[in-house]
Amino acid sequence: MTSHFPFDNSYARLPDRFYARIAPTPVAEPALIRVNRDLALHLRLDPDWLASPEGVAVLAGARVPEGAEPIAMAYAGHQFGQFVPQLGDGRAILLGEVIDRDGQRRDIHLKGSGRTPFSRRGDGRAALGPVLREYIVSEAMAAFGIPTTRALAAVTTGEAVMRETLLPGAVLTRVASSHIRVGTFQFFAARGDEEALRLLADHVIARHYPQLADGDRPYHALLEQVTARQAALVAQWMLVGFIHGVMNTDNTSISGETIDYGPCAFMDAYHPGTVFSSIDHAGRYAYANQPKIAQWNLTRLAETLLPLFSQDQDTAIAEAQDILRGFAEKFEKAFHGGLRRKLGLFTEREEDIDLARELLAAMSEAKADFTLTFRHLVKAAAGPEGNEALRKLFATNPAAFDDWIASWRKRLSQEPQDAATRQEMMRKVNPAFIPRNHRIEAVISAAVERHDFAPFEELLTVLSKPYDDQPDFAHYAEPPQPHERVLQTFCGT
Ligand code: AMP
Ligand code: MG
């Protein structure tokens, strides 16, 4: 058997207590939905082979490829604030790691690949809908330029999974810089296993933060870097109206990638309190709570690192608090910088953030569409004749909005660029297309009810160039009609 994956499995070289060795459970009738050809090439994999019957057998977990060392990773986590000392990959398996064309190590991971010792009462499987949702949203995030796990392939299994009803089963092949989570650190901290914590921290530093290895306080620097990446990540989510939906510590990646797309969603109408997830009753993971929650999750990470910081607990706590305090500033810098650019302000003035806040307040009051508002600002930036589409979004209070536009224009006049350059720069930070919930639902219905994957393909094509106008697909930029509105999203597990 020739090797089609040049695997090098560093995580499987860690001690046994980091994972359970287990092969995927074969499925009845694997059939390919899609291979992400560009990503495959970037990973030095052969997309044609992946799409062949042999490749599809691997993607469905029916066949373990040469060089793979399949494992289910152990982790713990706080779920909605409650600590669960053992979660782990209950329906996923890490096949192994490859080095991509940029020299980056990437996990090849099957989601929906059968039961593992961490499955608890779950069936180890995934339904087609959530697999398509994760494929679409993770690839859209990548196209925005936001750190994220990727989708290499999706297959159907030919088996049904039981959720509220019987649904077609599927497996997603997920690619990540690693699947190490805040919860992975918590798993060992909860067991008082300091040796494992140190091994894990060293592994993470070598893999994600190699520049820290030779510093004098590498574990402090690690917390600082993870904090910086989380702050930057959440700021980027907020700037495209993304709501993760389950920011539990087991869904918080140490590499700073967006991971675990469950009930995630993009806002249509702007409101800071927006929640879609059916299980988030208290709105813990609402849009505007995300920075606060990220900091809470980082505090849980910091707690696990205390023994590596100092023998003296008080010293360790003080040092950790110092680092965590930096979160707010890092987040604000990234978020405010992003808001400025979205407004077409590429120089900095103190009043800019108030200007942005006033716009957000007006949007919230008018229930203006988040994405369209900013995209229409690009048009409006050409001059007053471009205002019309934008004004329509604020029909409930046009007079107040005209005041805002006037202040904005005054501020724009202090910018050095000509209008065309400014618009070009604004277009690159204000997407025309986002994976709108109603579009995702339509894709899922077509696939589940009619076995029609054409809408899935078309949506992926549109979202691969979110910043381009794409006049042929202009309807994909539109918010839902009232009857199309999706009010709730589900984990789908
Ligand atoms: P998630 O909600 O996807 O972040 O998963 C939380 C935990 O539940 C993880 O330990 C998962 O592995 C586990 N889990 C979710 N769905 C299933 C399933 N269908 N079968 C087994 N375990 C699952
Ligand atoms: Mg998870």
mmCIF file of C-alpha atoms in Angstrom, residues 45-289:
data_model
loop_
_atom_site.group_PDB
_atom_site.id
_atom_site.type_symbol
_atom_site.label_atom_id
_atom_site.label_comp_id
_atom_site.label_asym_id
_atom_site.label_seq_id
_atom_site.Cartn_x
_atom_site.Cartn_y
_atom_site.Cartn_z
ATOM 1 C CA LEU A 45 -2.328 15.582 -0.573
ATOM 2 C CA ASP A 46 -3.592 14.333 -3.914
ATOM 3 C CA PRO A 47 -7.188 15.555 -4.371
ATOM 4 C CA ASP A 48 -7.878 13.000 -7.116
ATOM 5 C CA TRP A 49 -6.820 10.181 -4.861
ATOM 6 C CA LEU A 50 -8.921 11.584 -2.012
ATOM 7 C CA ALA A 51 -11.929 11.551 -4.343
ATOM 8 C CA SER A 52 -11.217 7.946 -5.473
ATOM 9 C CA PRO A 53 -13.017 5.023 -3.824
ATOM 10 C CA GLU A 54 -9.896 4.296 -1.757
ATOM 11 C CA GLY A 55 -9.645 7.932 -0.645
ATOM 12 C CA VAL A 56 -13.341 8.118 0.176
ATOM 13 C CA ALA A 57 -12.986 4.973 2.308
ATOM 14 C CA VAL A 58 -10.347 6.832 4.339
ATOM 15 C CA LEU A 59 -12.467 9.990 4.589
ATOM 16 C CA ALA A 60 -15.380 7.898 5.847
ATOM 17 C CA GLY A 61 -13.245 6.103 8.411
ATOM 18 C CA ALA A 62 -13.690 2.774 6.657
ATOM 19 C CA ARG A 63 -9.981 2.368 6.055
ATOM 20 C CA VAL A 64 -7.003 3.556 8.089
ATOM 21 C CA PRO A 65 -4.328 4.923 5.750
ATOM 22 C CA GLU A 66 -0.691 3.950 6.037
ATOM 23 C CA GLY A 67 1.183 6.096 8.525
ATOM 24 C CA ALA A 68 -1.927 7.073 10.479
ATOM 25 C CA GLU A 69 -1.960 6.552 14.255
ATOM 26 C CA PRO A 70 -5.628 7.135 15.022
ATOM 27 C CA ILE A 71 -6.312 8.535 18.476
ATOM 28 C CA ALA A 72 -9.167 10.148 20.366
ATOM 29 C CA MET A 73 -7.726 13.058 22.349
ATOM 30 C CA ALA A 74 -8.458 13.454 26.053
ATOM 31 C CA TYR A 75 -9.717 16.797 27.319
ATOM 32 C CA ALA A 76 -11.940 18.302 29.984
ATOM 33 C CA GLY A 77 -13.813 21.586 29.913
ATOM 34 C CA HIS A 78 -16.164 24.109 31.386
ATOM 35 C CA GLN A 79 -19.511 23.787 29.614
ATOM 36 C CA PHE A 80 -21.687 26.835 30.247
ATOM 37 C CA GLY A 81 -19.612 27.526 33.338
ATOM 38 C CA GLN A 82 -19.807 23.980 34.779
ATOM 39 C CA PHE A 83 -16.591 21.991 34.964
ATOM 40 C CA VAL A 84 -16.653 18.516 33.417
ATOM 41 C CA PRO A 85 -13.398 16.701 34.250
ATOM 42 C CA GLN A 86 -13.609 14.359 31.283
ATOM 43 C CA LEU A 87 -14.968 15.123 27.824
ATOM 44 C CA GLY A 88 -12.546 14.105 25.065
ATOM 45 C CA ASP A 89 -13.124 13.232 21.416
ATOM 46 C CA GLY A 90 -16.390 11.349 21.695
ATOM 47 C CA ARG A 91 -17.186 11.351 18.008
ATOM 48 C CA ALA A 92 -13.933 12.323 16.398
ATOM 49 C CA ILE A 93 -10.569 10.785 15.687
ATOM 50 C CA LEU A 94 -7.242 12.340 14.889
ATOM 51 C CA LEU A 95 -5.751 10.311 12.041
ATOM 52 C CA GLY A 96 -2.402 12.055 12.146
ATOM 53 C CA GLU A 97 -0.505 15.218 11.247
ATOM 54 C CA VAL A 98 0.958 16.427 7.969
ATOM 55 C CA ILE A 99 3.237 19.352 7.193
ATOM 56 C CA ASP A 100 1.664 21.772 4.707
ATOM 57 C CA ARG A 101 3.364 23.782 1.969
ATOM 58 C CA ASP A 102 4.045 26.620 4.425
ATOM 59 C CA GLY A 103 5.844 24.205 6.732
ATOM 60 C CA GLN A 104 2.935 24.284 9.202
ATOM 61 C CA ARG A 105 1.921 21.100 11.016
ATOM 62 C CA ARG A 106 -1.797 20.373 10.489
ATOM 63 C CA ASP A 107 -4.053 17.763 12.082
ATOM 64 C CA ILE A 108 -6.154 15.539 9.833
ATOM 65 C CA HIS A 109 -9.169 14.707 11.909
ATOM 66 C CA LEU A 110 -12.416 12.855 11.226
ATOM 67 C CA LYS A 111 -15.559 14.174 12.895
ATOM 68 C CA GLY A 112 -18.464 11.720 13.101
ATOM 69 C CA SER A 113 -16.195 8.686 12.846
ATOM 70 C CA GLY A 114 -17.765 6.471 15.504
ATOM 71 C CA ARG A 115 -17.676 5.805 19.198
ATOM 72 C CA THR A 116 -14.532 6.179 21.325
ATOM 73 C CA PRO A 117 -13.813 5.653 25.017
ATOM 74 C CA PHE A 118 -14.905 9.317 25.456
ATOM 75 C CA SER A 119 -18.349 8.924 23.869
ATOM 76 C CA ARG A 120 -20.339 8.633 27.103
ATOM 77 C CA ARG A 121 -23.928 8.139 25.911
ATOM 78 C CA GLY A 122 -23.343 9.566 22.431
ATOM 79 C CA ASP A 123 -23.378 7.537 19.241
ATOM 80 C CA GLY A 124 -20.067 8.886 17.956
ATOM 81 C CA ARG A 125 -21.711 10.032 14.771
ATOM 82 C CA ALA A 126 -22.560 13.306 13.043
ATOM 83 C CA ALA A 127 -25.619 14.222 11.006
ATOM 84 C CA LEU A 128 -25.347 15.615 7.500
ATOM 85 C CA GLY A 129 -26.776 19.047 8.362
ATOM 86 C CA PRO A 130 -24.183 20.030 10.981
ATOM 87 C CA VAL A 131 -21.403 18.648 8.760
ATOM 88 C CA LEU A 132 -22.492 20.902 5.876
ATOM 89 C CA ARG A 133 -22.898 23.835 8.267
ATOM 90 C CA GLU A 134 -19.370 23.399 9.626
ATOM 91 C CA TYR A 135 -17.974 22.979 6.110
ATOM 92 C CA ILE A 136 -19.627 26.190 4.893
ATOM 93 C CA VAL A 137 -18.918 28.382 7.896
ATOM 94 C CA SER A 138 -15.326 27.269 8.478
ATOM 95 C CA GLU A 139 -14.468 27.803 4.806
ATOM 96 C CA ALA A 140 -16.164 31.215 4.863
ATOM 97 C CA MET A 141 -14.101 32.172 7.915
ATOM 98 C CA ALA A 142 -10.946 31.148 6.054
ATOM 99 C CA ALA A 143 -12.007 33.285 3.082
ATOM 100 C CA PHE A 144 -12.497 36.264 5.425
ATOM 101 C CA GLY A 145 -8.930 35.719 6.607
ATOM 102 C CA ILE A 146 -10.010 34.756 10.145
ATOM 103 C CA PRO A 147 -8.025 31.961 11.856
ATOM 104 C CA THR A 148 -10.068 28.779 11.712
ATOM 105 C CA THR A 149 -10.060 25.030 11.360
ATOM 106 C CA ARG A 150 -10.740 24.021 7.760
ATOM 107 C CA ALA A 151 -12.858 21.476 5.947
ATOM 108 C CA LEU A 152 -10.906 19.079 3.757
ATOM 109 C CA ALA A 153 -13.810 16.852 2.794
ATOM 110 C CA ALA A 154 -17.319 15.695 3.598
ATOM 111 C CA VAL A 155 -18.819 12.273 2.935
ATOM 112 C CA THR A 156 -22.158 10.661 3.611
ATOM 113 C CA THR A 157 -22.119 7.357 5.439
ATOM 114 C CA GLY A 158 -25.185 5.598 4.079
ATOM 115 C CA GLU A 159 -26.295 5.209 7.696
ATOM 116 C CA ALA A 160 -28.979 7.066 9.567
ATOM 117 C CA VAL A 161 -28.321 8.785 12.876
ATOM 118 C CA MET A 162 -31.015 9.250 15.455
ATOM 119 C CA ARG A 163 -31.494 12.818 16.647
ATOM 120 C CA GLU A 164 -35.002 14.218 17.150
ATOM 121 C CA THR A 165 -35.705 12.317 13.961
ATOM 122 C CA LEU A 166 -33.684 9.944 11.797
ATOM 123 C CA LEU A 167 -31.185 11.914 9.742
ATOM 124 C CA PRO A 168 -28.586 10.968 7.156
ATOM 125 C CA GLY A 169 -25.136 10.496 8.684
ATOM 126 C CA ALA A 170 -21.956 12.173 7.465
ATOM 127 C CA VAL A 171 -18.285 12.559 8.323
ATOM 128 C CA LEU A 172 -16.332 15.799 8.079
ATOM 129 C CA THR A 173 -12.567 15.764 7.605
ATOM 130 C CA ARG A 174 -11.368 18.676 9.646
ATOM 131 C CA VAL A 175 -7.947 20.265 9.422
ATOM 132 C CA ALA A 176 -6.531 22.286 12.328
ATOM 133 C CA SER A 177 -3.141 23.598 13.403
ATOM 134 C CA SER A 178 -3.908 21.395 16.371
ATOM 135 C CA HIS A 179 -6.884 20.203 18.361
ATOM 136 C CA ILE A 180 -5.344 21.234 21.681
ATOM 137 C CA ARG A 181 -7.880 23.180 23.704
ATOM 138 C CA VAL A 182 -7.987 25.072 26.982
ATOM 139 C CA GLY A 183 -9.816 21.936 28.114
ATOM 140 C CA THR A 184 -6.782 19.791 27.287
ATOM 141 C CA PHE A 185 -4.798 21.687 29.933
ATOM 142 C CA GLN A 186 -7.746 21.425 32.312
ATOM 143 C CA PHE A 187 -7.835 17.646 31.881
ATOM 144 C CA PHE A 188 -4.371 17.285 33.426
ATOM 145 C CA ALA A 189 -4.761 20.105 35.943
ATOM 146 C CA ALA A 190 -7.890 18.415 37.325
ATOM 147 C CA ARG A 191 -5.806 15.286 37.910
ATOM 148 C CA GLY A 192 -2.928 17.170 39.515
ATOM 149 C CA ASP A 193 -0.675 15.781 36.777
ATOM 150 C CA GLU A 194 2.021 18.435 36.660
ATOM 151 C CA GLU A 195 4.345 16.331 34.547
ATOM 152 C CA ALA A 196 1.710 16.032 31.812
ATOM 153 C CA LEU A 197 0.966 19.771 32.019
ATOM 154 C CA ARG A 198 4.608 20.558 31.432
ATOM 155 C CA LEU A 199 4.832 18.111 28.528
ATOM 156 C CA LEU A 200 1.681 19.590 27.013
ATOM 157 C CA ALA A 201 2.890 23.172 27.447
ATOM 158 C CA ASP A 202 6.250 22.274 25.886
ATOM 159 C CA HIS A 203 4.491 20.545 22.994
ATOM 160 C CA VAL A 204 2.288 23.601 22.428
ATOM 161 C CA ILE A 205 5.245 25.971 22.543
ATOM 162 C CA ALA A 206 7.252 23.886 20.071
ATOM 163 C CA ARG A 207 4.260 23.597 17.785
ATOM 164 C CA HIS A 208 2.502 26.957 17.946
ATOM 165 C CA TYR A 209 4.840 29.405 19.632
ATOM 166 C CA PRO A 210 8.400 28.198 18.859
ATOM 167 C CA GLN A 211 9.828 31.695 19.345
ATOM 168 C CA LEU A 212 9.044 31.374 23.074
ATOM 169 C CA ALA A 213 11.137 28.263 23.692
ATOM 170 C CA ASP A 214 14.367 30.133 24.347
ATOM 171 C CA GLY A 215 12.883 32.942 26.438
ATOM 172 C CA ASP A 216 13.428 32.999 30.191
ATOM 173 C CA ARG A 217 9.751 32.580 31.178
ATOM 174 C CA PRO A 218 8.263 30.445 28.387
ATOM 175 C CA TYR A 219 5.062 29.475 30.247
ATOM 176 C CA HIS A 220 4.234 33.058 31.126
ATOM 177 C CA ALA A 221 4.919 34.009 27.530
ATOM 178 C CA LEU A 222 2.666 31.168 26.418
ATOM 179 C CA LEU A 223 -0.282 32.520 28.402
ATOM 180 C CA GLU A 224 0.431 35.969 27.042
ATOM 181 C CA GLN A 225 0.503 34.753 23.439
ATOM 182 C CA VAL A 226 -2.635 32.625 23.757
ATOM 183 C CA THR A 227 -4.316 35.680 25.298
ATOM 184 C CA ALA A 228 -3.187 37.852 22.386
ATOM 185 C CA ARG A 229 -4.473 35.375 19.805
ATOM 186 C CA GLN A 230 -7.834 34.924 21.528
ATOM 187 C CA ALA A 231 -8.267 38.686 21.822
ATOM 188 C CA ALA A 232 -7.480 39.145 18.142
ATOM 189 C CA LEU A 233 -9.717 36.240 17.150
ATOM 190 C CA VAL A 234 -12.788 37.389 19.043
ATOM 191 C CA ALA A 235 -12.309 40.934 17.696
ATOM 192 C CA GLN A 236 -12.311 39.522 14.183
ATOM 193 C CA TRP A 237 -15.489 37.531 14.877
ATOM 194 C CA MET A 238 -17.221 40.643 16.159
ATOM 195 C CA LEU A 239 -16.205 42.632 13.087
ATOM 196 C CA VAL A 240 -18.077 40.238 10.792
ATOM 197 C CA GLY A 241 -21.040 39.704 13.139
ATOM 198 C CA PHE A 242 -20.114 36.132 14.054
ATOM 199 C CA ILE A 243 -21.537 34.426 17.132
ATOM 200 C CA HIS A 244 -19.712 31.229 18.065
ATOM 201 C CA GLY A 245 -22.550 29.991 20.214
ATOM 202 C CA VAL A 246 -20.687 27.509 22.471
ATOM 203 C CA MET A 247 -17.552 29.195 23.766
ATOM 204 C CA ASN A 248 -16.924 26.459 26.309
ATOM 205 C CA THR A 249 -13.297 25.962 27.331
ATOM 206 C CA ASP A 250 -13.229 22.678 25.402
ATOM 207 C CA ASN A 251 -14.128 24.652 22.278
ATOM 208 C CA THR A 252 -11.342 27.205 22.769
ATOM 209 C CA SER A 253 -8.276 26.390 20.716
ATOM 210 C CA ILE A 254 -4.800 27.042 22.086
ATOM 211 C CA SER A 255 -3.576 27.916 18.592
ATOM 212 C CA GLY A 256 -6.087 30.773 18.320
ATOM 213 C CA GLU A 257 -8.200 29.215 15.580
ATOM 214 C CA THR A 258 -11.989 29.225 15.555
ATOM 215 C CA ILE A 259 -12.961 25.662 16.397
ATOM 216 C CA ASP A 260 -16.109 23.573 16.885
ATOM 217 C CA TYR A 261 -18.791 25.068 14.744
ATOM 218 C CA GLY A 262 -22.013 23.971 16.378
ATOM 219 C CA PRO A 263 -24.881 26.398 16.755
ATOM 220 C CA CYS A 264 -22.732 29.239 15.447
ATOM 221 C CA ALA A 265 -24.362 31.901 13.297
ATOM 222 C CA PHE A 266 -23.884 35.292 11.705
ATOM 223 C CA MET A 267 -26.192 38.108 12.730
ATOM 224 C CA ASP A 268 -28.422 39.618 10.131
ATOM 225 C CA ALA A 269 -30.004 42.567 11.997
ATOM 226 C CA TYR A 270 -27.529 44.077 14.431
ATOM 227 C CA HIS A 271 -28.227 43.679 18.110
ATOM 228 C CA PRO A 272 -25.491 43.198 20.721
ATOM 229 C CA GLY A 273 -27.637 40.733 22.696
ATOM 230 C CA THR A 274 -28.161 38.372 19.762
ATOM 231 C CA VAL A 275 -28.214 34.655 20.637
ATOM 232 C CA PHE A 276 -29.149 31.836 18.254
ATOM 233 C CA SER A 277 -28.202 28.683 20.109
ATOM 234 C CA SER A 278 -31.209 26.749 21.349
ATOM 235 C CA ILE A 279 -29.338 25.666 24.473
ATOM 236 C CA ASP A 280 -27.997 29.100 25.464
ATOM 237 C CA HIS A 281 -30.998 30.084 27.564
ATOM 238 C CA ALA A 282 -29.236 32.724 29.637
ATOM 239 C CA GLY A 283 -27.491 34.319 26.662
ATOM 240 C CA ARG A 284 -24.083 33.514 28.141
ATOM 241 C CA TYR A 285 -22.585 33.373 24.648
ATOM 242 C CA ALA A 286 -24.466 36.315 23.127
ATOM 243 C CA TYR A 287 -22.664 38.398 20.503
ATOM 244 C CA ALA A 288 -21.485 41.163 22.808
ATOM 245 C CA ASN A 289 -20.512 38.798 25.643
#
